[in-house]
PDB file of N, CA and C in Angstrom:
ATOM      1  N   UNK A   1      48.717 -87.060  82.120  1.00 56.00           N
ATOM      2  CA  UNK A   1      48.503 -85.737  82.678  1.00 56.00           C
ATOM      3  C   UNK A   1      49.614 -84.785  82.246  1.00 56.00           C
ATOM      4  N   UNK A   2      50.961 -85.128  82.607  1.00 60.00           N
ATOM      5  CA  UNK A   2      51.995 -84.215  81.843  1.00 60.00           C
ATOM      6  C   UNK A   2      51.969 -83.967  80.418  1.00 60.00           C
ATOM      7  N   UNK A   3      51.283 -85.030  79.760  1.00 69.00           N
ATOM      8  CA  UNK A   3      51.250 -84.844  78.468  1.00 69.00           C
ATOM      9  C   UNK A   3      50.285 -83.570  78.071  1.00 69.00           C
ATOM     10  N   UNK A   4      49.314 -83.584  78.695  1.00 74.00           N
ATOM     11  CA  UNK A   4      48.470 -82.658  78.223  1.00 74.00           C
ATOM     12  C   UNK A   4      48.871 -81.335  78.560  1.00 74.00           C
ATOM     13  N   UNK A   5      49.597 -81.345  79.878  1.00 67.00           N
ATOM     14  CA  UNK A   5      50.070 -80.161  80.702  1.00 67.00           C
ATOM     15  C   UNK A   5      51.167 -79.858  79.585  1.00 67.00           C
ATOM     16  N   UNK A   6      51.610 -80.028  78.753  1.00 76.00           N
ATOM     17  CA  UNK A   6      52.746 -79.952  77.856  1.00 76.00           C
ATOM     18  C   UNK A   6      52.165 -79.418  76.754  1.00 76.00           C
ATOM     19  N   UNK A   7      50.983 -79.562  76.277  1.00 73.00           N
ATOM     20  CA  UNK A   7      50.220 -79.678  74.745  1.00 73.00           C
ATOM     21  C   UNK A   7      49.317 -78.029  75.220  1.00 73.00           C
ATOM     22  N   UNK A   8      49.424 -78.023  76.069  1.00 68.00           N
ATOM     23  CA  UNK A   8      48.535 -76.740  76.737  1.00 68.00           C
ATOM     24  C   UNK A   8      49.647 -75.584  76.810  1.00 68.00           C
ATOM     25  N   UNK A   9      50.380 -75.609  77.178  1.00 74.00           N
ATOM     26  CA  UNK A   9      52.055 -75.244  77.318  1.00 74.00           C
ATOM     27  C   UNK A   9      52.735 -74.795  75.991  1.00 74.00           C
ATOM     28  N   UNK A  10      52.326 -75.742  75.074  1.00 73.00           N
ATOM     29  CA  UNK A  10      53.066 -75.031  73.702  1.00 73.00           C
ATOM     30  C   UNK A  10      51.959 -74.422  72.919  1.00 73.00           C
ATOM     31  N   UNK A  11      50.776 -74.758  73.443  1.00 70.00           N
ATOM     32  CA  UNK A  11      49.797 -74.095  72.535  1.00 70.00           C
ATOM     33  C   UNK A  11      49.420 -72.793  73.031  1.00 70.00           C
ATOM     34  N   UNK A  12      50.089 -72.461  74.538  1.00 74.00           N
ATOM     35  CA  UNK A  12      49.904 -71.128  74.609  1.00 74.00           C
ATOM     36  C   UNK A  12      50.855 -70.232  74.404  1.00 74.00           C
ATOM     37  N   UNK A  13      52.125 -71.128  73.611  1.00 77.00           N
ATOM     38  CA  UNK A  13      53.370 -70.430  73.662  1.00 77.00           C
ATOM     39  C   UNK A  13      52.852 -69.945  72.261  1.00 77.00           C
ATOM     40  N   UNK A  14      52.485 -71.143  71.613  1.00 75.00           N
ATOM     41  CA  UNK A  14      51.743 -70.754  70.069  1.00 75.00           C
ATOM     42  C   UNK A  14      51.318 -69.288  69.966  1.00 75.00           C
ATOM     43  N   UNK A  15      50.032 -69.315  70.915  1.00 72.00           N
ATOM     44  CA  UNK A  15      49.606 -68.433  70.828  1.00 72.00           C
ATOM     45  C   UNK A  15      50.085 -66.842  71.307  1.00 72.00           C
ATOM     46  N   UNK A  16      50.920 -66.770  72.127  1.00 81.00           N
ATOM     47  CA  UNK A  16      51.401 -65.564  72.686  1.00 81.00           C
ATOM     48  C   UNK A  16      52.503 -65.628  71.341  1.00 81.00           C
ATOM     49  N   UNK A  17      52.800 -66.060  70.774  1.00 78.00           N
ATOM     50  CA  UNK A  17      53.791 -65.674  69.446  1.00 78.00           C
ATOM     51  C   UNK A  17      53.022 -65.013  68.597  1.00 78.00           C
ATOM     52  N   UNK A  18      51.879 -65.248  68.288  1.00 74.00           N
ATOM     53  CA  UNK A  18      50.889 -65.096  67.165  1.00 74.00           C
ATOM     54  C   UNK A  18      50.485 -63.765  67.977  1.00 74.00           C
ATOM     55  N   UNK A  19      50.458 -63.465  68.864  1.00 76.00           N
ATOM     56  CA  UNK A  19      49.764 -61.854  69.160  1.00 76.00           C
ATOM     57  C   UNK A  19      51.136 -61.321  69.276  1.00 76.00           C
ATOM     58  N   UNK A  20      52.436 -61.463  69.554  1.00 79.00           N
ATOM     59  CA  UNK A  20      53.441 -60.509  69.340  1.00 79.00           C
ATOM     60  C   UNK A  20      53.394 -60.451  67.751  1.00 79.00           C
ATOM     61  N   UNK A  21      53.632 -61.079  67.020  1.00 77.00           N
ATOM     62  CA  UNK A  21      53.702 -60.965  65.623  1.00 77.00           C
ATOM     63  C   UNK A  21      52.369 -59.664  65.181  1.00 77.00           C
ATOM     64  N   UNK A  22      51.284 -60.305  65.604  1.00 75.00           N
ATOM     65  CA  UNK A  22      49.762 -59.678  64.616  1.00 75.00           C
ATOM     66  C   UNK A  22      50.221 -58.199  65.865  1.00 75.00           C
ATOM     67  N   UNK A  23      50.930 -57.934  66.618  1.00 80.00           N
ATOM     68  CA  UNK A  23      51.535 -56.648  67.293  1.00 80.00           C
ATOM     69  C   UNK A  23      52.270 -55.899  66.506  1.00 80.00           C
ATOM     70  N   UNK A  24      53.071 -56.567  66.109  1.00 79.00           N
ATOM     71  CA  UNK A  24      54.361 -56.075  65.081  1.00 79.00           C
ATOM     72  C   UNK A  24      53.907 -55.679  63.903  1.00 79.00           C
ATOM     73  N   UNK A  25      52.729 -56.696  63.535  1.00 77.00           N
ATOM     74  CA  UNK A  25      52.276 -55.603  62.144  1.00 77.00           C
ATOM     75  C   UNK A  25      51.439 -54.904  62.423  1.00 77.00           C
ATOM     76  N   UNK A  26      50.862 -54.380  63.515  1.00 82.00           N
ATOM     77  CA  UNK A  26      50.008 -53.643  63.536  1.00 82.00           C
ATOM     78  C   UNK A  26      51.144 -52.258  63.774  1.00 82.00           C
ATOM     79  N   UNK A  27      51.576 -52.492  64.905  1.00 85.00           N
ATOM     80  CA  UNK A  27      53.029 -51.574  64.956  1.00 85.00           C
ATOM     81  C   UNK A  27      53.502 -50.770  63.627  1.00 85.00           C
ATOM     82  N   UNK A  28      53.865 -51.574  62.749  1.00 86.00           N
ATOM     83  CA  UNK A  28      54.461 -51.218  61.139  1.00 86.00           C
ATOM     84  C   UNK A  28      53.377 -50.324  60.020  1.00 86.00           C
ATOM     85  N   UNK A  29      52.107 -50.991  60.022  1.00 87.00           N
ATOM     86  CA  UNK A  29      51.468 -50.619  59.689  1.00 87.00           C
ATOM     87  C   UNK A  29      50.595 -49.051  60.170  1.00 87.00           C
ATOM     88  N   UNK A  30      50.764 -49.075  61.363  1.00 89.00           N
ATOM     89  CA  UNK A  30      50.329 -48.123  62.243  1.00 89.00           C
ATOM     90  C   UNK A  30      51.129 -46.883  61.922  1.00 89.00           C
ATOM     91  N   UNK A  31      52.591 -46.520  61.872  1.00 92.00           N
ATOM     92  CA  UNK A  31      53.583 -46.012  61.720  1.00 92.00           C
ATOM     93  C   UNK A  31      53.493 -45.721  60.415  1.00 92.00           C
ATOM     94  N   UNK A  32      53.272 -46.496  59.907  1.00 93.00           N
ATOM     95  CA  UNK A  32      52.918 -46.151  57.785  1.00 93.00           C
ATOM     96  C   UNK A  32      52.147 -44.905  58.082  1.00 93.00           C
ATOM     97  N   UNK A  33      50.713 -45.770  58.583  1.00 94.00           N
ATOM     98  CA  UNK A  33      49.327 -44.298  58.039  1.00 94.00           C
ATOM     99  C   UNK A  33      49.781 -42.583  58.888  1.00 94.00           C
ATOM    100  N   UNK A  34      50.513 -42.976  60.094  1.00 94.00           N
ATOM    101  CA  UNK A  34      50.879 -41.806  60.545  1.00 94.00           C
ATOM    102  C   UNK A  34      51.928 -40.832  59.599  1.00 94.00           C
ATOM    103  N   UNK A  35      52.928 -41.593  59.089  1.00 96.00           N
ATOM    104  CA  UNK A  35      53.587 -41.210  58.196  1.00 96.00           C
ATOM    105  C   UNK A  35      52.901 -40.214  56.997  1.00 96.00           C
ATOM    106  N   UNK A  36      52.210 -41.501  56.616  1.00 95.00           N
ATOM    107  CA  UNK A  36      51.087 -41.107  55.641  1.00 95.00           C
ATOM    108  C   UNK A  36      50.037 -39.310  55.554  1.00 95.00           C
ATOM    109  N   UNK A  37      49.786 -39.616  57.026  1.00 95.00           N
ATOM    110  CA  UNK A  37      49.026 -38.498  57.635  1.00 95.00           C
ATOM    111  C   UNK A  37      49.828 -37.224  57.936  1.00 95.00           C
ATOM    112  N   UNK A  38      51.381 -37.634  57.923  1.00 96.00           N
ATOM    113  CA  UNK A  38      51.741 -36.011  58.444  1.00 96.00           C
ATOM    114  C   UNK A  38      52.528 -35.422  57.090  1.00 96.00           C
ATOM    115  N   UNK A  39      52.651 -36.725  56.101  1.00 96.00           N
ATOM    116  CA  UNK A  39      52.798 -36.092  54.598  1.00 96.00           C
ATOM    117  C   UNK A  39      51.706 -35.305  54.388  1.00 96.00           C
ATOM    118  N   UNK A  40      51.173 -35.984  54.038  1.00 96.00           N
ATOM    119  CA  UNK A  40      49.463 -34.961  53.375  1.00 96.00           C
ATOM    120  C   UNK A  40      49.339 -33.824  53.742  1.00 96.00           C
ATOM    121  N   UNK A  41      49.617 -33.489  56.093  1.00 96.00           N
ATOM    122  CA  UNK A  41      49.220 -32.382  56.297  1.00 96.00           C
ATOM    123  C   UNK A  41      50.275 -31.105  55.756  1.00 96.00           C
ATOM    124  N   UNK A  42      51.440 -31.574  55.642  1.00 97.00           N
ATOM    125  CA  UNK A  42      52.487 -30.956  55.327  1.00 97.00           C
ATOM    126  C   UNK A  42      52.065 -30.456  53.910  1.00 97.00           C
ATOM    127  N   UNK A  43      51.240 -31.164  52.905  1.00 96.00           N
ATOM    128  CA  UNK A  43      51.452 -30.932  51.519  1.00 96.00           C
ATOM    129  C   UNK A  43      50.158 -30.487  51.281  1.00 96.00           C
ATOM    130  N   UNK A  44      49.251 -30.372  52.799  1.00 96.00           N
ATOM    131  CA  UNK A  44      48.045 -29.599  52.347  1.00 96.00           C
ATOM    132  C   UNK A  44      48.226 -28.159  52.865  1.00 96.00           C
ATOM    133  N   UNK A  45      48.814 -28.008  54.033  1.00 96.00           N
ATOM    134  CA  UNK A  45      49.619 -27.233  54.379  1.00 96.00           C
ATOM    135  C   UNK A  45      50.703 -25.775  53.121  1.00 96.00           C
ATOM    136  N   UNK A  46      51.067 -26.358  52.237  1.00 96.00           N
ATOM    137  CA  UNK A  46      52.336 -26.003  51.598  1.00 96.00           C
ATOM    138  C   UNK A  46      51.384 -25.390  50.289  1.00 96.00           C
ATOM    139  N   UNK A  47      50.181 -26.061  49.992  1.00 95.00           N
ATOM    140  CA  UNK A  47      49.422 -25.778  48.542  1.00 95.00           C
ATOM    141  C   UNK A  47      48.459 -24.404  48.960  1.00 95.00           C
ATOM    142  N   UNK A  48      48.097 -24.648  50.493  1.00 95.00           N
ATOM    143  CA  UNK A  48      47.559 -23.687  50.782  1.00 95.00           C
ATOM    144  C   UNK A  48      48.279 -22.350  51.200  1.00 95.00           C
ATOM    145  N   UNK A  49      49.185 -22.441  51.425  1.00 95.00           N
ATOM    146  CA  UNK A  49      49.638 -21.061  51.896  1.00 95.00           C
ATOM    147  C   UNK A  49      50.661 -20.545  50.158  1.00 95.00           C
ATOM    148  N   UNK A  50      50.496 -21.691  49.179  1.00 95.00           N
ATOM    149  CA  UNK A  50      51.216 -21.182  47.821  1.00 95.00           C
ATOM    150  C   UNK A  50      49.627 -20.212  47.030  1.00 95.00           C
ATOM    151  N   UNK A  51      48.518 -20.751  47.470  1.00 94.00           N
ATOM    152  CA  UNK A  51      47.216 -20.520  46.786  1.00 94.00           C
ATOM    153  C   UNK A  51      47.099 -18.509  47.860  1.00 94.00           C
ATOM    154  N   UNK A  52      47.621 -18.352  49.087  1.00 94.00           N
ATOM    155  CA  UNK A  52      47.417 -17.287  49.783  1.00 94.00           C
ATOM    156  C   UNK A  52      48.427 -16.299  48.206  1.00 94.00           C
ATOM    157  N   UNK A  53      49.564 -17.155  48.732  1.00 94.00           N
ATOM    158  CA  UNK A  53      50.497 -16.119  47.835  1.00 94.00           C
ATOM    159  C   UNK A  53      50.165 -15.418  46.473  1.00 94.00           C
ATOM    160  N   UNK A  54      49.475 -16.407  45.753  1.00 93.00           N
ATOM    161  CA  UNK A  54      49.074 -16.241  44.207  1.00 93.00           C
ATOM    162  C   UNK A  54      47.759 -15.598  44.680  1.00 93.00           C
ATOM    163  N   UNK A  55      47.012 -15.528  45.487  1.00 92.00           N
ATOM    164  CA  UNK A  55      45.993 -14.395  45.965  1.00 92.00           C
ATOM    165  C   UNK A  55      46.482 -12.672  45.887  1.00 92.00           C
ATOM    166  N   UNK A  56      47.429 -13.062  46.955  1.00 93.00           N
ATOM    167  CA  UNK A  56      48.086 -11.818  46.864  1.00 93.00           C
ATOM    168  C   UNK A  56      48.776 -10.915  45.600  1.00 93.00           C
ATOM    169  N   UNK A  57      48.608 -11.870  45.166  1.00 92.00           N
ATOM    170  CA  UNK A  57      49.464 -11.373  43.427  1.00 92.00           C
ATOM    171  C   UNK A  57      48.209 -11.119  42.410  1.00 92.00           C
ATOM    172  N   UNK A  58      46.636 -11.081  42.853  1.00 92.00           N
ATOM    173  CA  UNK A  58      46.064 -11.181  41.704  1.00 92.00           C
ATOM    174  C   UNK A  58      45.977  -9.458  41.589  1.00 92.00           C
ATOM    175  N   UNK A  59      45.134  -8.816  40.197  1.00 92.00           N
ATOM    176  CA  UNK A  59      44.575  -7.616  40.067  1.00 92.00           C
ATOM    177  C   UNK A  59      43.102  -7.441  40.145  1.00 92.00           C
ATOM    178  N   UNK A  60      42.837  -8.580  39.582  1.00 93.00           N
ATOM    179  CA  UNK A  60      41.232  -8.477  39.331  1.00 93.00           C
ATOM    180  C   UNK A  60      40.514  -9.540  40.480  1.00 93.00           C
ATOM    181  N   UNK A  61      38.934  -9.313  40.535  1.00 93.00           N
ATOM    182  CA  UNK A  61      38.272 -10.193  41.426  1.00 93.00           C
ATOM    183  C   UNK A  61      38.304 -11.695  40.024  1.00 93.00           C
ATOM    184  N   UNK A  62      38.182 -11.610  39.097  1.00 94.00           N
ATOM    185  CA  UNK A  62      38.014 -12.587  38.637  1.00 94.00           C
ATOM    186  C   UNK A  62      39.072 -13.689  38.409  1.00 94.00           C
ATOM    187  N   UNK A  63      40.219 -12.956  38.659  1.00 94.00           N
ATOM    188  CA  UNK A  63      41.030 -14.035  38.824  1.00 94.00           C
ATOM    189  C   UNK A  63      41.424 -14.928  40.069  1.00 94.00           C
ATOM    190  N   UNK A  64      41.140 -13.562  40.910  1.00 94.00           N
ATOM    191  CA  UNK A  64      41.196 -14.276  42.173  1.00 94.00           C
ATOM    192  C   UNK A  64      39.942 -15.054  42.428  1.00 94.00           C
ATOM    193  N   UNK A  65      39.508 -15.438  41.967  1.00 95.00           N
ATOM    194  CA  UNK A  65      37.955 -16.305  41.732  1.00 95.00           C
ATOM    195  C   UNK A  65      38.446 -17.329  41.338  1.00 95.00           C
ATOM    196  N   UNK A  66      39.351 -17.350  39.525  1.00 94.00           N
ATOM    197  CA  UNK A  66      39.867 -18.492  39.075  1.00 94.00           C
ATOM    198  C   UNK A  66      41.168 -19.225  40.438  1.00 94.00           C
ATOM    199  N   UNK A  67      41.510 -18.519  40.608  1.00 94.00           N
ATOM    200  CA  UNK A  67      42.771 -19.284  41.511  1.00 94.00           C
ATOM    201  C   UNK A  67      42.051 -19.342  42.971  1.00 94.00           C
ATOM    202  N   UNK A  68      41.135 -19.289  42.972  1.00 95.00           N
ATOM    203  CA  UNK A  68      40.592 -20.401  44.162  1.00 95.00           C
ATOM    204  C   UNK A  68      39.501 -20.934  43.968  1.00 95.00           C
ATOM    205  N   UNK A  69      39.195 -21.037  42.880  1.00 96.00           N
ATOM    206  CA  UNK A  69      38.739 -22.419  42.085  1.00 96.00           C
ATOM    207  C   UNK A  69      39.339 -23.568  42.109  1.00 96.00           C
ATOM    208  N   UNK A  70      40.553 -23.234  41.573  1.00 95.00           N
ATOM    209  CA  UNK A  70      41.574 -23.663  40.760  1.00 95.00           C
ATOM    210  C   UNK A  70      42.373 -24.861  42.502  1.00 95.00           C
ATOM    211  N   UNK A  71      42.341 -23.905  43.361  1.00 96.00           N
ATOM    212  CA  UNK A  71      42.756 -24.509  44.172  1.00 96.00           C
ATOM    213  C   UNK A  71      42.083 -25.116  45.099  1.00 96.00           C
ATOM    214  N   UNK A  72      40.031 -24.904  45.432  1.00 96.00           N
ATOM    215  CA  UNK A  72      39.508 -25.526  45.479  1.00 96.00           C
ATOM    216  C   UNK A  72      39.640 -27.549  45.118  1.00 96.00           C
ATOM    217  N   UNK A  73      39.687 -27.256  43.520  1.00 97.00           N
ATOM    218  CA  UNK A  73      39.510 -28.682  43.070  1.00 97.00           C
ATOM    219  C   UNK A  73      40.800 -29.197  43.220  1.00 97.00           C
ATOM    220  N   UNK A  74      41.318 -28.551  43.584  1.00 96.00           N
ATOM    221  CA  UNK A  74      42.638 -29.339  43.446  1.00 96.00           C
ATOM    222  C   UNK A  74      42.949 -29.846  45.108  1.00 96.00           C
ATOM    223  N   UNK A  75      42.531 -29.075  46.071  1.00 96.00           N
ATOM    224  CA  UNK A  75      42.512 -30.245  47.322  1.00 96.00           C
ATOM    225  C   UNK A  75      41.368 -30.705  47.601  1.00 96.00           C
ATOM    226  N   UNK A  76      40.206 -30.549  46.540  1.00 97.00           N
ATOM    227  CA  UNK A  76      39.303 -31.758  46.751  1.00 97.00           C
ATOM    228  C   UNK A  76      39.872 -32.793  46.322  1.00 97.00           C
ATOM    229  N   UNK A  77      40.245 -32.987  45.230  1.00 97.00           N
ATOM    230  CA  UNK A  77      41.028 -33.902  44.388  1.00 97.00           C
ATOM    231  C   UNK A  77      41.992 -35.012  45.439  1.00 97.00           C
ATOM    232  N   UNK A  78      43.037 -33.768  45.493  1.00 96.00           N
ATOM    233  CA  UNK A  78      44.072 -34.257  46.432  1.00 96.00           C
ATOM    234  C   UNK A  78      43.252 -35.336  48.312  1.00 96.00           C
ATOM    235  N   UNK A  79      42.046 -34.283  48.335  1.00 96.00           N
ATOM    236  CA  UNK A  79      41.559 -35.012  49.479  1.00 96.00           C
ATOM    237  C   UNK A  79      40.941 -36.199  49.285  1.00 96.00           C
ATOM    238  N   UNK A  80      40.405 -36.252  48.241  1.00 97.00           N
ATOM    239  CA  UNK A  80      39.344 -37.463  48.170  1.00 97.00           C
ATOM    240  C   UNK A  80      40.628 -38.924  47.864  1.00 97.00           C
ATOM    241  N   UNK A  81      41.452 -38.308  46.980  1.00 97.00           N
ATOM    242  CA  UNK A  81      42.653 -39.506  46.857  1.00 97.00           C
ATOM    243  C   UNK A  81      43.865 -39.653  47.793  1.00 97.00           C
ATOM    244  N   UNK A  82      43.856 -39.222  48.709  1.00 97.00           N
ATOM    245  CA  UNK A  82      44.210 -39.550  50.132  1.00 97.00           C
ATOM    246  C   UNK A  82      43.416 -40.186  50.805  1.00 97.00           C
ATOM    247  N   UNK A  83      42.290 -39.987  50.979  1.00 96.00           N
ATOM    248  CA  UNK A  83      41.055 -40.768  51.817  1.00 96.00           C
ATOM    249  C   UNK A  83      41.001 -42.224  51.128  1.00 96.00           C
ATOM    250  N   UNK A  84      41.391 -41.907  50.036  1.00 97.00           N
ATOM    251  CA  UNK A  84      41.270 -43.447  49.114  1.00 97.00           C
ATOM    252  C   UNK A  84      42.224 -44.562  49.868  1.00 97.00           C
ATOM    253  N   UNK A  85      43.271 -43.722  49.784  1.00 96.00           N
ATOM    254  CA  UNK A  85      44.873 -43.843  49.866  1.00 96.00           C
ATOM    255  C   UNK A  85      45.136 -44.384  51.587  1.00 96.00           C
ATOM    256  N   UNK A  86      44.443 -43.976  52.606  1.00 95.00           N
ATOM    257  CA  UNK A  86      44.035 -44.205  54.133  1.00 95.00           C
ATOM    258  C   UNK A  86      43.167 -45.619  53.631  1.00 95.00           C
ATOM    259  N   UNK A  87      42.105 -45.323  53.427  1.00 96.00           N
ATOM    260  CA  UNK A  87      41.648 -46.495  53.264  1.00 96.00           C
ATOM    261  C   UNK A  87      41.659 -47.738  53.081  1.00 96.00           C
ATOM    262  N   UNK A  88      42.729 -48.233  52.313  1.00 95.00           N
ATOM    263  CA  UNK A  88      43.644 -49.025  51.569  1.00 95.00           C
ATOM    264  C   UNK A  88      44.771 -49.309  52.596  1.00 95.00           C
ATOM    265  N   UNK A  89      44.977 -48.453  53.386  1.00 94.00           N
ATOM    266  CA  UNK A  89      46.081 -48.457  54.611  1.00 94.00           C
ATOM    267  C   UNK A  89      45.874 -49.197  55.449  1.00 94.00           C
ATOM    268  N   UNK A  90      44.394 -48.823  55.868  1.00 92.00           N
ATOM    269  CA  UNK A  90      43.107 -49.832  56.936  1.00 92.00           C
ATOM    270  C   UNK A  90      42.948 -51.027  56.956  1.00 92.00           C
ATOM    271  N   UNK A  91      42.368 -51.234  55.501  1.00 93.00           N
ATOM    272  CA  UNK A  91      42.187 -52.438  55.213  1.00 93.00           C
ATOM    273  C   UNK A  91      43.274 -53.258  55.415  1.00 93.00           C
ATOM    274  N   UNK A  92      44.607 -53.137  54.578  1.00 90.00           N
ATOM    275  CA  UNK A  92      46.006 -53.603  54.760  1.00 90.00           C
ATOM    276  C   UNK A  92      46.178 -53.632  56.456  1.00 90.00           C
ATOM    277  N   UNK A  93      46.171 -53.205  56.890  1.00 88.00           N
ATOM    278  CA  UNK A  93      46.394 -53.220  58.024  1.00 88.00           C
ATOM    279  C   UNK A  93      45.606 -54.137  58.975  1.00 88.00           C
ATOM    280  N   UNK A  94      44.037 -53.851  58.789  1.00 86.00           N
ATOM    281  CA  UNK A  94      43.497 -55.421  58.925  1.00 86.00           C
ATOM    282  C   UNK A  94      43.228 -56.927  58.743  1.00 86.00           C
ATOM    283  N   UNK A  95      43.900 -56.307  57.642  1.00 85.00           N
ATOM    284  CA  UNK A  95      44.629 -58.154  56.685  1.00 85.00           C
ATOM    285  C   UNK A  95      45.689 -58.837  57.886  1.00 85.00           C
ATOM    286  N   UNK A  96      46.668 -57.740  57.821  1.00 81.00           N
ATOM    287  CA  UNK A  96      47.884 -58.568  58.403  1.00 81.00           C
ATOM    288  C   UNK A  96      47.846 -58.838  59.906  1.00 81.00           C
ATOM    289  N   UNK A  97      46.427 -57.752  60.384  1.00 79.00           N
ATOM    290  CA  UNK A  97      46.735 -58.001  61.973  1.00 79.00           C
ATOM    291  C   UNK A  97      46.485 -59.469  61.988  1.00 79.00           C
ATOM    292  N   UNK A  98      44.823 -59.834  60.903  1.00 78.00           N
ATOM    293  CA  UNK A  98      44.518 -61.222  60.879  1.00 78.00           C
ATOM    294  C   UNK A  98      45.352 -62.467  60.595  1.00 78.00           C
ATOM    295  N   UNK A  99      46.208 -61.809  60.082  1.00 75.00           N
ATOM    296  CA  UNK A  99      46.601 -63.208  58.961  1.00 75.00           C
ATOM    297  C   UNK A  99      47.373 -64.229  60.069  1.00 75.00           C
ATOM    298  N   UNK A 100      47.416 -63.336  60.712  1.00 71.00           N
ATOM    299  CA  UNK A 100      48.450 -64.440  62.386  1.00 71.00           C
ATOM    300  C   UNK A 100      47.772 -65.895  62.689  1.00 71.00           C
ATOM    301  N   UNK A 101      46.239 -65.254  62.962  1.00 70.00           N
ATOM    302  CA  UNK A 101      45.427 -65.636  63.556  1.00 70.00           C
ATOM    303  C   UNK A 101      44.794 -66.733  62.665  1.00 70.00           C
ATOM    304  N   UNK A 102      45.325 -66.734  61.111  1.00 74.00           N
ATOM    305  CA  UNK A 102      44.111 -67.724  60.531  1.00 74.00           C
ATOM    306  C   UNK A 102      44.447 -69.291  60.741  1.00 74.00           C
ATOM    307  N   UNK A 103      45.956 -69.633  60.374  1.00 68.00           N
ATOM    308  CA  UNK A 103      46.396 -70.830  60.735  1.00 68.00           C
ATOM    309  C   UNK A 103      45.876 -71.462  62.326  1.00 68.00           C
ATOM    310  N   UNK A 104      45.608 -70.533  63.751  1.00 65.00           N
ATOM    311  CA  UNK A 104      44.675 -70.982  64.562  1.00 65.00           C
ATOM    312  C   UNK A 104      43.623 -70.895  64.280  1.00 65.00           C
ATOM    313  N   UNK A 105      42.665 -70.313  63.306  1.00 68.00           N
ATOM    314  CA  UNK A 105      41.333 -70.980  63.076  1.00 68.00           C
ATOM    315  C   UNK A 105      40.657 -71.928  62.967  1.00 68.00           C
ATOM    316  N   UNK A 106      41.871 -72.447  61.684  1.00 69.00           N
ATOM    317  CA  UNK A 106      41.966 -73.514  60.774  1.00 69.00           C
ATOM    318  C   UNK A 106      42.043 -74.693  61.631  1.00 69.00           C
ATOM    319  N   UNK A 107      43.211 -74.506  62.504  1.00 67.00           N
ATOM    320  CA  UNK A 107      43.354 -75.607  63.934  1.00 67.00           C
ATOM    321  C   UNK A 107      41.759 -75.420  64.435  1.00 67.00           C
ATOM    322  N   UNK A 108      41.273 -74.483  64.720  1.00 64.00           N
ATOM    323  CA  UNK A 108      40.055 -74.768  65.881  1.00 64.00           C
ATOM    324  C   UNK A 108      39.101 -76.157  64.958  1.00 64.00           C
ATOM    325  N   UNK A 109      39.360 -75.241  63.741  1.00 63.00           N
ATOM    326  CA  UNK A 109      37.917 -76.230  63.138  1.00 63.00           C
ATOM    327  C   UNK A 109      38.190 -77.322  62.635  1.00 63.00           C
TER     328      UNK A 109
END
């Protein structure tokens, strides 16, 4: 009976290690994409109010046409490869919450 009361005992110590850990990277990882997220807004932020300025500087409608074209594709660009860039964050981030957890799988089965 103690024996088992013992085997139950470290296997839940097991386990409460394995969710502080798959915590910690979620923690780390979590802190990345935010990071991540207040770069971008900052640098979507900074392109747009440089694209106001060069507005203000044009003469003609047609240029001011080209330079927000110009700056159109360029935070589509910038957006779609950030979204890439998040994405990749996610995933990573769901790797490592798992990876705690696989060595107890492996035990279950």
């Amino acid at each position: 009976m103690v024996k088992n009361f013992e085997e139950l005992q470290q296997a839940s110590k097991e386990n409460i290690d394995l969710a502080v850990k798959s915590m910690g990277n979620v923690s780390k990882s979590a802190q990345a994409i935010a990071v991540e997220l207040a770069d971008y807004s900052k640098k979507s932020f900074e392109d747009s109010t440089a694209m106001i300025e060069k507005l203000f500087g044009v003469k003609s409608l047609e240029k001011a046409i080209e330079v927000q074209s110009e700056y159109a594709k360029a935070a589509y660009e910038g957006f779609v490869a950030e979204t890439t860039k998040l994405g990749e964050m996610y995933s990573a981030l769901a790797k490592e919450t798992y990876k705690p957890f696989e060595s107890l799988m492996a035990k279950a089965k």
